[in-house]
Amino acid sequence: MDNNIKIKIDEIVNEISAINDLNIKHAVLTYMEQQAAFMLWQMEDEKHIDNDSYNV
């Protein structure tokens, strides 16, 4: 993993950890989880398309 990306992710995690309102913290983490799941789904879809192109 690119170290600059890791640093940015760690900064975001630290920022979220500093949120005192548990409802807001939960909402932020849920949103991040949804975004990550969507990105993973897109990546899997791209991998399937890529694999299918080799099978032609």
Short mmCIF file of C-alpha atoms in Angstrom, two decimals:
data_model
loop_
_atom_site.label_atom_id
_atom_site.label_comp_id
_atom_site.label_asym_id
_atom_site.label_seq_id
_atom_site.Cartn_x
_atom_site.Cartn_y
_atom_site.Cartn_z
CA MET A 1 0.00 0.00 0.00
CA ASP A 2 1.20 3.47 -0.80
CA ASN A 3 2.49 5.03 2.43
CA ASN A 4 0.87 8.41 1.66
CA ILE A 5 -2.54 6.75 1.40
CA LYS A 6 -1.95 4.87 4.65
CA ILE A 7 -1.05 8.14 6.37
CA LYS A 8 -4.24 9.79 5.06
CA ILE A 9 -6.37 6.85 6.23
CA ASP A 10 -4.72 6.95 9.67
CA GLU A 11 -5.39 10.70 9.89
CA ILE A 12 -9.07 10.14 9.08
CA VAL A 13 -9.31 7.35 11.65
CA ASN A 14 -7.72 9.61 14.28
CA GLU A 15 -10.13 12.40 13.38
CA ILE A 16 -13.11 10.09 13.71
CA SER A 17 -11.78 8.74 17.01
CA ALA A 18 -11.82 12.29 18.37
CA ILE A 19 -15.58 12.65 17.77
CA ASN A 20 -17.31 12.70 21.15
CA ASP A 21 -20.90 12.33 19.95
CA LEU A 22 -21.43 8.59 19.60
CA ASN A 23 -24.36 9.03 17.20
CA ILE A 24 -22.24 11.10 14.84
CA LYS A 25 -19.28 8.72 15.18
CA HIS A 26 -21.57 5.77 14.38
CA ALA A 27 -23.02 7.57 11.36
CA VAL A 28 -19.55 8.42 10.04
CA LEU A 29 -18.28 4.86 10.48
CA THR A 30 -21.40 3.42 8.87
CA TYR A 31 -20.95 5.75 5.91
CA MET A 32 -17.29 4.76 5.57
CA GLU A 33 -18.26 1.09 5.72
CA GLN A 34 -20.86 1.57 2.97
CA GLN A 35 -18.39 3.43 0.76
CA ALA A 36 -15.71 0.77 1.27
CA ALA A 37 -18.19 -2.03 0.52
CA PHE A 38 -19.26 -0.27 -2.68
CA MET A 39 -15.64 0.18 -3.77
CA LEU A 40 -14.92 -3.50 -3.08
CA TRP A 41 -18.01 -4.50 -5.06
CA GLN A 42 -16.87 -2.36 -7.99
CA MET A 43 -13.39 -3.87 -7.84
CA GLU A 44 -14.77 -7.42 -7.84
CA ASP A 45 -16.94 -6.54 -10.82
CA GLU A 46 -13.91 -5.13 -12.66
CA LYS A 47 -11.91 -8.28 -11.84
CA HIS A 48 -14.68 -10.48 -13.27
CA ILE A 49 -14.80 -8.38 -16.44
CA ASP A 50 -11.01 -8.55 -16.72
CA ASN A 51 -10.99 -12.32 -16.19
CA ASP A 52 -13.73 -12.76 -18.77
CA SER A 53 -11.68 -10.83 -21.33
CA TYR A 54 -8.89 -13.44 -21.00
CA ASN A 55 -11.37 -16.28 -21.58
CA VAL A 56 -12.45 -15.03 -25.00
#
